[in-house]
Amino acid sequence: MAARGRHAWTLEELRQALAAKGVRADFSSVFRATARLETEGALRRVELDDGRTHVEIQDEHHDHFRCELCGEVLAVPCEASGAAMRALEDATGLEIHDHHLVLTGVCQGCRGGSLGRLVVSAAGAAS
Ligand SMILES: [Zn+2]
Ligand SMILES: [Zn+2]
Ligand SMILES: [Zn+2]
């Protein structure tokens, strides 16, 4: 999972990644393995708004960005500072322990695609 350098794996993606490495794993064994690693604190569950379970390696806190076009999930640095959380606690009377933001929009690759075409047509030649 770490080697692939991507975020918020679905169980199906994990199963496919294992299969690509020649590891035969059915869905339920992937499910059991991730559940155990989650209990041990090595993995955390990431809730995105696509209704699927995502898991990833527990590391430094970060938030996520999901591309509306290709569905790619990327890590983004956390913009919700401790000061902002404390201000929110003061304003609401809530005690905030954790958060996870899912930003949505268009990823660099998808933006680059249309920008690239614009550049090509403006220059009148393909690279
Ligand atoms: Zn992540
Ligand atoms: Zn995209
Ligand atoms: Zn955050």
XYZ file of C-alpha atoms and ligand atoms in Angstrom:
130
model
C 0.000 0.000 0.000
C 2.831 2.373 0.905
C 4.745 1.467 -2.226
C 1.898 2.451 -4.496
C 1.954 5.946 -3.022
C -1.718 6.547 -3.369
C -4.473 7.242 -0.952
C -7.773 5.971 0.262
C -7.779 2.491 -1.190
C -11.010 0.687 -1.673
C -10.964 -2.986 -0.746
C -11.428 -3.874 -4.392
C -8.369 -1.792 -5.352
C -6.356 -3.540 -2.648
C -7.465 -6.918 -3.912
C -6.483 -5.975 -7.466
C -3.100 -4.634 -6.313
C -2.418 -7.914 -4.514
C -3.509 -9.883 -7.559
C -1.110 -7.845 -9.697
C 1.687 -8.996 -7.393
C 0.580 -12.572 -7.763
C -1.089 -12.727 -4.367
C -4.425 -14.452 -4.549
C -6.797 -12.925 -2.047
C -10.542 -13.018 -2.079
C -12.622 -10.106 -0.927
C -13.323 -11.509 2.538
C -9.663 -12.158 3.338
C -8.789 -8.614 2.250
C -11.631 -7.390 4.428
C -10.400 -9.388 7.451
C -6.787 -8.273 6.953
C -7.685 -4.587 6.728
C -10.022 -4.867 9.719
C -7.200 -6.384 11.786
C -4.676 -3.719 10.705
C -7.244 -1.065 11.508
C -7.666 -2.474 15.022
C -3.896 -2.477 15.435
C -3.819 1.168 14.385
C -1.734 0.604 11.256
C -4.603 1.545 8.991
C -7.344 4.044 9.236
C -10.680 4.168 7.578
C -11.324 7.097 5.276
C -14.885 8.143 4.633
C -15.380 9.640 1.217
C -18.748 10.542 -0.194
C -18.854 7.743 -2.745
C -20.356 5.207 -0.366
C -17.381 2.852 -0.485
C -15.012 1.899 2.296
C -11.536 3.297 1.846
C -8.527 2.474 3.962
C -5.013 3.852 4.063
C -1.886 3.729 6.149
C -2.146 5.697 9.368
C 0.337 8.525 9.038
C 0.549 12.257 9.574
C -2.837 13.903 9.544
C -3.886 15.087 6.123
C -7.096 15.663 4.280
C -8.213 14.443 0.897
C -9.168 15.736 -2.489
C -11.345 13.736 -4.839
C -11.447 14.533 -8.547
C -14.996 14.781 -9.855
C -13.873 13.724 -13.325
C -11.567 10.737 -12.849
C -12.267 9.880 -9.207
C -8.607 10.089 -8.244
C -8.081 10.609 -4.522
C -5.105 12.731 -3.471
C -3.681 13.748 -0.134
C -3.792 17.455 0.594
C -2.145 19.290 3.477
C -4.504 20.114 6.298
C -5.778 23.678 6.146
C -7.882 23.379 9.291
C -5.475 24.690 11.883
C -5.661 24.034 15.590
C -6.522 27.706 16.112
C -9.469 27.400 13.719
C -10.677 24.312 15.582
C -10.402 26.081 18.936
C -12.355 29.025 17.554
C -15.001 26.595 16.331
C -15.115 24.936 19.741
C -15.594 28.338 21.386
C -18.329 29.255 18.935
C -20.239 25.984 19.172
C -19.461 24.606 22.630
C -18.364 21.357 21.011
C -15.238 19.470 21.960
C -13.541 18.584 18.697
C -11.201 15.588 18.656
C -10.708 14.896 15.013
C -11.806 15.818 11.542
C -11.396 14.727 7.980
C -12.055 17.005 5.069
C -12.845 15.749 1.598
C -12.378 18.459 -0.986
C -13.802 17.904 -4.442
C -12.911 19.448 -7.762
C -10.794 18.709 -10.808
C -7.330 17.187 -10.440
C -4.146 18.402 -12.080
C -4.195 15.596 -14.630
C -7.736 16.376 -15.742
C -7.064 20.136 -15.806
C -3.765 19.554 -17.605
C -5.585 17.613 -20.308
C -7.742 20.534 -21.372
C -4.973 23.092 -20.832
C -2.666 20.964 -22.970
C -5.159 20.902 -25.825
C -5.514 24.679 -25.651
C -1.759 25.141 -25.854
C -1.502 22.746 -28.779
C -4.242 24.462 -30.792
C -2.768 27.905 -30.045
C 0.690 26.828 -31.204
C -0.746 25.050 -34.216
C 1.406 21.970 -33.654
C 1.419 18.937 -31.406
C 4.507 18.199 -29.372
Zn -4.682 9.891 2.579
Zn -9.009 13.902 -12.430
Zn -7.195 18.182 8.417
